[in-house]
């Protein structure tokens, strides 16, 4: 399970692999954000994929390690990534989680147990799964369903993407 390995510490980026889609596989723009802790450690990474060069955010993929405060949400509260998607859309609607459904998904030879979140805003699709290294991956998409095909596109991004120039 190569995509679940830990890298050696990199001062300017996360100390874990970021599982997402390669920016070269996406037709639009990619933006990345790091969630720093006061001690300088990385408490998470989220990537925002904008469809076709700025026609609006289509998807946010977050990677939050164990202990990240962004993971601490109440049962009906939306994940951090859904909040980021709503901010990017300039949508101030009050959205809540109204249900969850666990489903098995194969990613190559690996079995993932994916939680599909049902939200009060039906135009948002959201799924989450835990990696064996304790990182929670959340995918939030606007106005397009998240299908099993997407999981085949997920892979660790190169550490160079998170290095300061």
Coordinates of N, CA, C and O in Angstrom, one line a residue:
X1 N 0.8 -1.2 0.0 CA 0.0 0.0 0.0 C 0.9 1.2 0.0 O 1.0 1.9 1.0
X2 N 1.5 1.5 -1.1 CA 2.5 2.6 -1.2 C 1.9 4.0 -0.9 O 2.6 4.8 -0.4
X3 N 0.6 4.2 -1.2 CA 0.1 5.5 -1.0 C -0.2 5.8 0.5 O -0.6 6.9 0.9
X4 N 0.1 4.8 1.4 CA -0.1 5.0 2.8 C 1.1 5.2 3.6 O 1.1 5.2 4.8
X5 N 2.3 5.4 2.9 CA 3.5 5.5 3.6 C 3.8 6.9 4.2 O 3.2 7.9 3.7
X6 N 4.6 7.1 5.2 CA 5.0 8.4 5.7 C 6.3 8.7 5.0 O 7.2 7.9 4.9
X7 N 6.5 10.0 4.8 CA 7.7 10.5 4.3 C 8.6 11.0 5.4 O 8.1 11.2 6.5
X8 N 9.9 11.2 5.2 CA 10.7 11.9 6.2 C 10.2 13.3 6.3 O 9.6 13.8 5.4
X9 N 10.5 13.9 7.4 CA 10.1 15.3 7.7 C 10.6 16.3 6.6 O 11.7 16.2 6.2
X10 N 9.7 17.1 6.1 CA 10.0 18.2 5.2 C 9.6 19.5 5.8 O 8.5 19.7 6.1
X11 N 10.6 20.4 6.1 CA 10.3 21.6 6.8 C 9.2 22.5 6.3 O 8.5 23.1 7.0
X12 N 9.1 22.5 5.0 CA 8.2 23.5 4.4 C 6.8 22.9 4.0 O 5.9 23.6 3.5
X13 N 6.6 21.6 4.3 CA 5.4 21.0 3.9 C 4.9 20.0 4.9 O 5.4 19.9 6.0
X14 N 3.9 19.2 4.6 CA 3.4 18.2 5.5 C 4.3 17.1 5.7 O 5.2 16.8 4.9
X15 N 4.2 16.4 6.9 CA 5.1 15.3 7.2 C 4.3 14.0 6.9 O 4.6 12.9 7.4
X16 N 3.4 14.0 6.0 CA 2.7 12.9 5.5 C 2.4 13.0 4.0 O 2.4 14.2 3.5
X17 N 2.2 11.9 3.3 CA 1.8 12.0 1.9 C 0.4 12.6 1.7 O -0.5 12.4 2.5
X18 N 0.3 13.4 0.7 CA -1.0 14.1 0.5 C -1.7 13.3 -0.7 O -1.2 13.2 -1.8
X19 N -2.8 12.6 -0.4 CA -3.5 11.8 -1.3 C -4.5 12.7 -2.1 O -5.4 13.3 -1.5
X20 N -4.3 12.9 -3.4 CA -5.1 13.7 -4.2 C -5.0 13.4 -5.6 O -4.3 12.4 -6.0
X21 N -5.6 14.2 -6.5 CA -5.4 14.0 -7.9 C -4.2 14.8 -8.4 O -4.0 16.0 -7.9
X22 N -3.4 14.3 -9.3 CA -2.3 15.0 -9.8 C -2.8 16.3 -10.5 O -3.7 16.2 -11.3
X23 N -2.2 17.4 -10.3 CA -2.7 18.6 -11.0 C -2.7 18.5 -12.5 O -3.5 19.1 -13.2
X24 N -1.8 17.7 -13.0 CA -1.7 17.5 -14.5 C -2.9 16.7 -15.0 O -3.2 16.7 -16.2
X25 N -3.6 16.0 -14.1 CA -4.8 15.2 -14.6 C -6.1 16.1 -14.5 O -7.1 15.5 -14.8
X26 N -6.0 17.3 -14.1 CA -7.2 18.1 -13.9 C -7.2 19.3 -14.9 O -6.1 19.9 -15.1
X27 N -8.3 19.5 -15.6 CA -8.2 20.5 -16.7 C -8.2 22.0 -16.2 O -8.1 22.9 -17.0
X28 N -8.4 22.2 -14.9 CA -8.5 23.6 -14.5 C -7.4 24.0 -13.6 O -6.2 23.6 -13.8
X29 N -7.6 24.9 -12.6 CA -6.6 25.4 -11.7 C -6.6 24.7 -10.4 O -7.6 24.2 -9.9
X30 N -5.4 24.6 -9.8 CA -5.3 23.9 -8.5 C -4.7 25.0 -7.5 O -3.8 25.7 -7.8
X31 N -5.3 25.0 -6.3 CA -4.8 25.8 -5.2 C -4.6 24.9 -4.0 O -5.3 23.9 -3.9
X32 N -3.6 25.1 -3.2 CA -3.3 24.3 -2.0 C -3.2 25.2 -0.8 O -2.7 26.3 -0.9
X33 N -3.7 24.7 0.3 CA -3.6 25.4 1.6 C -3.1 24.4 2.6 O -3.4 23.2 2.7
X34 N -2.2 24.9 3.5 CA -1.7 24.2 4.7 C -2.3 24.7 5.9 O -2.5 25.9 6.0
X35 N -2.6 23.8 6.9 CA -3.1 24.3 8.2 C -2.0 24.1 9.2 O -1.7 23.0 9.7
X36 N -1.3 25.2 9.5 CA -0.2 25.1 10.4 C -0.7 25.2 11.9 O -1.7 25.8 12.2
X37 N 0.1 24.5 12.7 CA -0.2 24.5 14.2 C 0.8 25.6 14.7 O 1.8 26.0 14.1
X38 N 0.6 26.1 16.0 CA 1.5 27.1 16.5 C 3.0 26.6 16.6 O 3.9 27.4 16.5
X39 N 3.2 25.3 16.7 CA 4.6 24.8 16.8 C 5.2 24.6 15.4 O 6.3 24.1 15.3
X40 N 4.5 24.9 14.4 CA 5.0 24.8 13.0 C 4.7 23.5 12.3 O 5.0 23.4 11.1
X41 N 4.1 22.5 13.0 CA 3.8 21.3 12.4 C 2.6 21.5 11.4 O 1.8 22.4 11.6
X42 N 2.4 20.6 10.5 CA 1.3 20.7 9.5 C 0.2 19.9 10.1 O 0.3 18.7 10.3
X43 N -1.0 20.6 10.3 CA -2.2 20.0 10.8 C -3.2 19.6 9.7 O -4.3 19.2 10.0
X44 N -2.7 19.7 8.5 CA -3.6 19.3 7.4 C -3.3 20.0 6.1 O -2.6 21.1 6.1
X45 N -3.7 19.5 5.0 CA -3.5 20.0 3.7 C -4.9 19.9 3.0 O -5.5 18.9 3.0
X46 N -5.3 21.0 2.3 CA -6.5 20.9 1.4 C -6.1 21.4 0.1 O -5.4 22.4 -0.1
X47 N -6.6 20.8 -0.9 CA -6.4 21.2 -2.3 C -7.7 21.6 -3.0 O -8.7 20.8 -2.8
X48 N -7.8 22.7 -3.6 CA -9.0 23.2 -4.3 C -8.8 23.1 -5.8 O -7.9 23.7 -6.3
X49 N -9.6 22.3 -6.4 CA -9.6 22.2 -7.9 C -10.7 23.0 -8.5 O -11.9 22.8 -8.2
X50 N -10.3 24.0 -9.3 CA -11.3 24.9 -10.0 C -11.4 24.3 -11.4 O -10.5 24.1 -12.1
X51 N -12.7 24.2 -11.8 CA -13.0 23.6 -13.1 C -12.7 24.6 -14.2 O -13.1 25.7 -14.2
X52 N -11.9 24.1 -15.2 CA -11.7 24.8 -16.5 C -11.3 26.2 -16.3 O -11.8 27.2 -16.8
X53 N -10.2 26.4 -15.5 CA -9.6 27.7 -15.4 C -10.4 28.8 -14.8 O -10.5 29.9 -15.4
X54 N -11.0 28.6 -13.7 CA -11.7 29.7 -13.0 C -13.1 29.8 -13.1 O -13.7 30.9 -12.7
X55 N -13.8 28.9 -13.6 CA -15.3 28.9 -13.7 C -16.0 28.5 -12.5 O -17.1 28.1 -12.5
X56 N -15.2 28.4 -11.4 CA -15.8 28.1 -10.1 C -15.2 26.8 -9.5 O -14.8 25.9 -10.2
X57 N -15.2 26.8 -8.2 CA -14.6 25.6 -7.5 C -15.5 24.4 -7.8 O -16.7 24.5 -7.7
X58 N -14.8 23.3 -8.1 CA -15.6 22.1 -8.4 C -15.3 21.1 -7.3 O -16.2 20.3 -7.0
X59 N -14.1 21.1 -6.6 CA -13.8 20.0 -5.7 C -12.7 20.5 -4.7 O -11.8 21.2 -5.1
X60 N -12.9 20.0 -3.5 CA -11.8 20.2 -2.5 C -11.5 18.9 -1.9 O -12.4 18.1 -1.5
X61 N -10.2 18.5 -1.8 CA -9.8 17.3 -1.2 C -8.9 17.7 0.0 O -7.9 18.4 -0.2
X62 N -9.3 17.2 1.2 CA -8.5 17.5 2.4 C -7.8 16.2 2.9 O -8.3 15.1 2.8
X63 N -6.7 16.5 3.5 CA -5.9 15.4 4.2 C -5.6 15.9 5.6 O -4.8 16.9 5.8
X64 N -6.2 15.4 6.6 CA -6.1 15.8 8.0 C -5.5 14.7 8.9 O -6.2 13.7 9.0
X65 N -4.3 14.9 9.5 CA -3.8 13.8 10.3 C -4.5 13.7 11.6 O -5.2 14.6 12.0
X66 N -4.2 12.6 12.4 CA -4.8 12.5 13.7 C -4.3 13.7 14.6 O -3.2 14.2 14.4
X67 N -5.2 14.2 15.4 CA -4.9 15.3 16.3 C -5.2 16.7 15.6 O -5.1 17.7 16.3
X68 N -5.5 16.7 14.4 CA -5.8 18.0 13.7 C -7.1 18.6 14.3 O -8.1 17.9 14.3
X69 N -7.1 19.8 14.8 CA -8.3 20.4 15.3 C -9.4 20.5 14.3 O -10.6 20.5 14.6
X70 N -9.1 20.5 13.0 CA -10.1 20.6 11.9 C -10.9 19.3 11.8 O -12.0 19.4 11.2
X71 N -10.4 18.2 12.4 CA -11.2 17.0 12.4 C -12.3 16.9 13.5 O -13.2 16.1 13.4
X72 N -12.2 17.8 14.5 CA -13.1 17.8 15.6 C -14.3 18.5 15.3 O -14.4 19.8 15.5
X73 N -15.3 17.8 14.8 CA -16.6 18.4 14.5 C -17.7 17.6 15.2 O -17.6 16.4 15.5
X74 N -18.8 18.3 15.5 CA -20.0 17.7 16.1 C -20.6 16.7 15.1 O -20.4 16.8 13.9
X75 N -21.5 15.9 15.5 CA -22.1 14.8 14.7 C -22.8 15.4 13.5 O -22.7 14.8 12.4
X76 N -23.6 16.5 13.6 CA -24.3 17.0 12.4 C -23.6 18.2 11.8 O -24.1 18.8 10.8
X77 N -22.4 18.5 12.2 CA -21.6 19.6 11.7 C -20.8 19.1 10.4 O -20.4 18.0 10.3
X78 N -20.7 20.1 9.5 CA -20.0 19.7 8.2 C -18.5 19.6 8.4 O -18.0 20.3 9.3
X79 N -17.9 18.8 7.6 CA -16.4 18.7 7.6 C -15.8 20.0 7.2 O -16.4 20.8 6.5
X80 N -14.6 20.2 7.6 CA -13.8 21.4 7.3 C -13.8 21.7 5.8 O -14.0 22.8 5.3
X81 N -13.6 20.6 5.0 CA -13.5 20.8 3.5 C -14.8 21.3 2.9 O -14.8 22.1 1.9
X82 N -16.0 20.9 3.4 CA -17.2 21.4 2.9 C -17.4 22.9 3.3 O -17.8 23.7 2.4
X83 N -16.9 23.3 4.4 CA -16.9 24.7 4.8 C -16.0 25.5 3.9 O -16.4 26.6 3.5
X84 N -14.8 24.9 3.5 CA -14.0 25.6 2.5 C -14.6 25.7 1.2 O -14.5 26.8 0.5
X85 N -15.3 24.7 0.8 CA -16.0 24.8 -0.5 C -17.1 25.8 -0.5 O -17.2 26.6 -1.4
X86 N -17.9 25.9 0.6 CA -18.9 26.9 0.7 C -18.3 28.3 0.7 O -18.8 29.2 0.1
X87 N -17.2 28.5 1.4 CA -16.5 29.8 1.4 C -16.0 30.2 -0.1 O -16.2 31.3 -0.5
X88 N -15.5 29.2 -0.8 CA -15.0 29.5 -2.1 C -16.1 29.8 -3.1 O -16.0 30.6 -4.0
X89 N -17.3 29.3 -2.8 CA -18.5 29.6 -3.6 C -19.2 30.8 -3.1 O -20.2 31.2 -3.7
X90 N -18.7 31.4 -2.0 CA -19.4 32.6 -1.4 C -20.8 32.3 -1.1 O -21.7 33.1 -1.3
X91 N -21.0 31.0 -0.6 CA -22.3 30.6 -0.2 C -22.4 30.5 1.3 O -21.7 29.8 2.0
X92 N -23.2 31.4 1.9 CA -23.3 31.4 3.4 C -24.5 30.7 4.0 O -24.9 30.9 5.1
X93 N -25.0 29.7 3.1 CA -26.2 28.9 3.6 C -25.7 28.0 4.7 O -24.6 27.6 4.8
X94 N -26.7 27.8 5.7 CA -26.4 26.9 6.8 C -26.6 25.5 6.4 O -27.7 25.0 6.1
X95 N -25.5 24.7 6.3 CA -25.5 23.3 5.8 C -25.1 22.4 7.0 O -24.2 22.7 7.8
X96 N -25.9 21.3 7.1 CA -25.6 20.3 8.1 C -25.5 18.9 7.5 O -26.0 18.7 6.4
X97 N -24.9 18.0 8.3 CA -24.9 16.6 7.9 C -26.2 16.0 8.4 O -26.6 16.1 9.6
X98 N -27.0 15.4 7.5 CA -28.2 14.8 7.8 C -28.2 13.2 7.9 O -29.2 12.6 8.3
X99 N -27.1 12.6 7.5 CA -27.0 11.2 7.5 C -25.6 10.7 6.9 O -24.9 11.5 6.3
X100 N -25.3 9.5 7.2 CA -24.0 8.9 6.6 C -24.3 7.5 6.2 O -25.3 6.9 6.7
X101 N -23.5 7.0 5.2 CA -23.7 5.7 4.7 C -22.2 5.2 4.5 O -21.4 5.8 3.8
X102 N -21.9 4.0 5.0 CA -20.6 3.4 4.8 C -20.7 2.4 3.6 O -21.7 1.7 3.5
X103 N -19.7 2.5 2.7 CA -19.7 1.6 1.6 C -18.3 1.2 1.3 O -17.3 2.0 1.4
X104 N -18.1 -0.1 0.8 CA -16.7 -0.5 0.4 C -16.4 -0.1 -1.0 O -17.2 -0.1 -1.9
X105 N -15.1 0.3 -1.2 CA -14.7 0.7 -2.5 C -13.3 0.2 -2.7 O -12.4 0.2 -1.8
X106 N -13.0 -0.4 -3.9 CA -11.7 -0.9 -4.2 C -10.9 0.2 -4.8 O -11.3 0.9 -5.7
X107 N -9.6 0.4 -4.3 CA -8.7 1.3 -5.0 C -7.5 0.5 -5.3 O -6.6 0.2 -4.5
X108 N -7.4 0.0 -6.6 CA -6.4 -0.9 -6.9 C -6.7 -2.2 -6.2 O -7.7 -2.8 -6.3
X109 N -5.7 -2.7 -5.4 CA -5.9 -3.9 -4.6 C -6.3 -3.6 -3.2 O -6.3 -4.5 -2.4
X110 N -6.5 -2.3 -2.9 CA -6.8 -1.9 -1.5 C -8.3 -1.7 -1.3 O -9.0 -1.1 -2.2
X111 N -8.8 -2.1 -0.2 CA -10.2 -1.9 0.1 C -10.4 -0.7 1.0 O -9.7 -0.7 2.1
X112 N -11.2 0.2 0.6 CA -11.4 1.4 1.4 C -12.9 1.3 2.0 O -13.8 0.9 1.2
X113 N -13.1 1.7 3.2 CA -14.4 1.9 3.7 C -14.7 3.4 3.6 O -14.1 4.1 4.4
X114 N -15.6 3.7 2.7 CA -15.8 5.1 2.4 C -17.2 5.5 3.1 O -18.2 4.8 3.0
X115 N -17.1 6.6 3.9 CA -18.3 7.2 4.4 C -18.9 8.3 3.5 O -18.2 9.3 3.2
X116 N -20.1 8.0 3.0 CA -20.7 9.0 2.1 C -21.6 9.9 3.1 O -22.5 9.3 3.7
X117 N -21.4 11.2 3.1 CA -22.1 12.1 4.0 C -23.3 12.6 3.2 O -23.1 13.1 2.0
X118 N -24.5 12.6 3.7 CA -25.6 13.2 3.1 C -25.8 14.6 3.8 O -25.9 14.7 5.0
X119 N -25.9 15.6 3.0 CA -25.9 17.0 3.5 C -27.2 17.6 3.2 O -27.9 17.3 2.3
X120 N -27.6 18.7 4.0 CA -28.8 19.4 3.8 C -28.8 20.2 2.5 O -29.9 20.5 1.9
X121 N -27.6 20.4 1.9 CA -27.5 21.1 0.6 C -27.2 20.0 -0.4 O -26.1 19.4 -0.4
X122 N -28.2 19.6 -1.2 CA -28.1 18.4 -2.0 C -27.1 18.6 -3.2 O -26.7 17.6 -3.8
X123 N -26.7 19.8 -3.5 CA -25.7 20.0 -4.6 C -24.3 19.7 -4.2 O -23.4 19.7 -5.0
X124 N -24.1 19.5 -2.9 CA -22.7 19.1 -2.4 C -22.6 17.6 -2.2 O -23.5 17.0 -1.5
X125 N -21.6 17.0 -2.8 CA -21.3 15.6 -2.6 C -20.1 15.5 -1.6 O -19.2 16.3 -1.8
X126 N -20.1 14.6 -0.7 CA -19.0 14.6 0.3 C -18.8 13.1 0.7 O -19.7 12.4 1.1
X127 N -17.5 12.7 0.6 CA -17.1 11.4 1.1 C -15.8 11.5 2.0 O -15.1 12.5 1.8
X128 N -15.7 10.5 2.9 CA -14.5 10.5 3.7 C -14.0 9.1 3.9 O -14.8 8.1 3.9
X129 N -12.7 8.9 4.0 CA -12.1 7.6 4.4 C -10.8 7.8 5.2 O -10.2 8.8 5.0
X130 N -10.5 6.9 6.0 CA -9.3 6.9 6.8 C -8.3 6.1 6.2 O -8.5 5.0 5.7
X131 N -7.0 6.6 6.2 CA -5.9 5.9 5.7 C -5.3 5.1 6.9 O -5.5 5.5 8.0
X132 N -4.5 4.1 6.6 CA -3.9 3.3 7.6 C -2.9 4.1 8.5 O -2.5 3.7 9.6
X133 N -2.4 5.3 8.0 CA -1.5 6.1 8.8 C -2.2 7.1 9.6 O -1.6 8.0 10.2
X134 N -3.5 7.0 9.7 CA -4.3 7.9 10.6 C -4.8 9.2 9.9 O -5.4 10.1 10.5
X135 N -4.5 9.4 8.6 CA -4.9 10.6 7.9 C -6.3 10.4 7.4 O -6.6 9.4 6.8
X136 N -7.2 11.4 7.7 CA -8.5 11.4 7.2 C -8.6 12.1 5.9 O -8.2 13.3 5.8
X137 N -9.0 11.5 4.8 CA -9.2 12.1 3.5 C -10.7 12.4 3.3 O -11.5 11.6 3.5
X138 N -10.9 13.7 3.0 CA -12.3 14.1 2.7 C -12.4 14.8 1.3 O -11.5 15.6 1.0
X139 N -13.3 14.4 0.5 CA -13.6 14.9 -0.8 C -14.9 15.6 -0.8 O -15.9 15.0 -0.5
X140 N -14.9 16.9 -1.1 CA -16.2 17.6 -1.3 C -16.3 18.2 -2.7 O -15.3 18.8 -3.1
X141 N -17.4 17.9 -3.3 CA -17.6 18.4 -4.7 C -18.9 19.2 -4.8 O -19.9 18.8 -4.2
X142 N -18.9 20.2 -5.7 CA -20.1 21.0 -5.9 C -20.8 20.6 -7.2 O -20.2 20.6 -8.3
X143 N -22.0 20.2 -7.1 CA -22.9 20.0 -8.2 C -22.4 18.9 -9.2 O -22.7 18.9 -10.3
X144 N -21.7 17.9 -8.6 CA -21.3 16.7 -9.4 C -21.1 15.6 -8.4 O -20.6 15.7 -7.4
X145 N -21.7 14.4 -8.8 CA -21.5 13.3 -7.8 C -20.1 12.8 -7.8 O -19.3 12.9 -8.7
X146 N -19.8 12.2 -6.7 CA -18.5 11.5 -6.5 C -18.7 10.0 -6.8 O -19.4 9.4 -6.1
X147 N -18.1 9.6 -7.9 CA -18.2 8.2 -8.3 C -17.0 7.4 -7.9 O -15.9 7.9 -7.6
X148 N -17.1 6.1 -8.0 CA -16.0 5.2 -7.7 C -14.8 5.4 -8.6 O -13.7 5.1 -8.3
X149 N -15.0 6.0 -9.8 CA -13.9 6.2 -10.8 C -12.9 7.2 -10.2 O -11.7 7.2 -10.5
X150 N -13.4 8.1 -9.3 CA -12.5 9.1 -8.7 C -11.4 8.5 -7.9 O -10.3 9.0 -7.9
X151 N -11.7 7.4 -7.2 CA -10.7 6.8 -6.3 C -9.5 6.3 -7.0 O -8.4 6.3 -6.5
X152 N -9.7 5.9 -8.3 CA -8.6 5.4 -9.1 C -7.7 6.5 -9.5 O -6.5 6.3 -9.8
X153 N -8.1 7.8 -9.4 CA -7.3 8.9 -9.8 C -6.5 9.4 -8.6 O -5.5 10.2 -8.7
X154 N -6.8 9.0 -7.4 CA -6.1 9.5 -6.2 C -4.8 8.8 -6.0 O -4.6 7.6 -6.2
X155 N -3.8 9.6 -5.8 CA -2.4 9.2 -5.6 C -1.6 10.2 -4.7 O -2.1 11.3 -4.6
X156 N -0.5 9.8 -4.1 CA 0.3 10.8 -3.4 C 0.9 11.8 -4.3 O 1.4 11.5 -5.4
X157 N 0.8 13.1 -3.9 CA 1.4 14.1 -4.7 C 2.9 14.2 -4.4 O 3.2 14.0 -3.2
X158 N 3.7 14.7 -5.3 CA 5.1 14.8 -5.0 C 5.4 15.8 -3.9 O 4.8 16.9 -3.9
X159 N 6.4 15.6 -3.1 CA 6.7 16.5 -2.0 C 7.1 17.9 -2.5 O 6.9 18.9 -1.8
X160 N 7.6 17.9 -3.7 CA 8.1 19.2 -4.3 C 7.0 20.2 -4.4 O 7.2 21.4 -4.4
X161 N 5.7 19.7 -4.5 CA 4.6 20.7 -4.6 C 4.5 21.5 -3.4 O 3.9 22.6 -3.4
X162 N 5.0 21.0 -2.3 CA 4.8 21.7 -1.0 C 6.1 22.4 -0.5 O 6.2 22.8 0.7
X163 N 7.1 22.5 -1.3 CA 8.4 23.1 -0.9 C 8.3 24.6 -1.2 O 7.7 25.0 -2.2
X164 N 8.9 25.4 -0.4 CA 8.9 26.8 -0.6 C 10.1 27.1 -1.6 O 11.1 26.5 -1.6
X165 N 9.8 28.0 -2.6 CA 10.7 28.3 -3.6 C 11.8 29.2 -3.2 O 12.9 29.3 -3.0

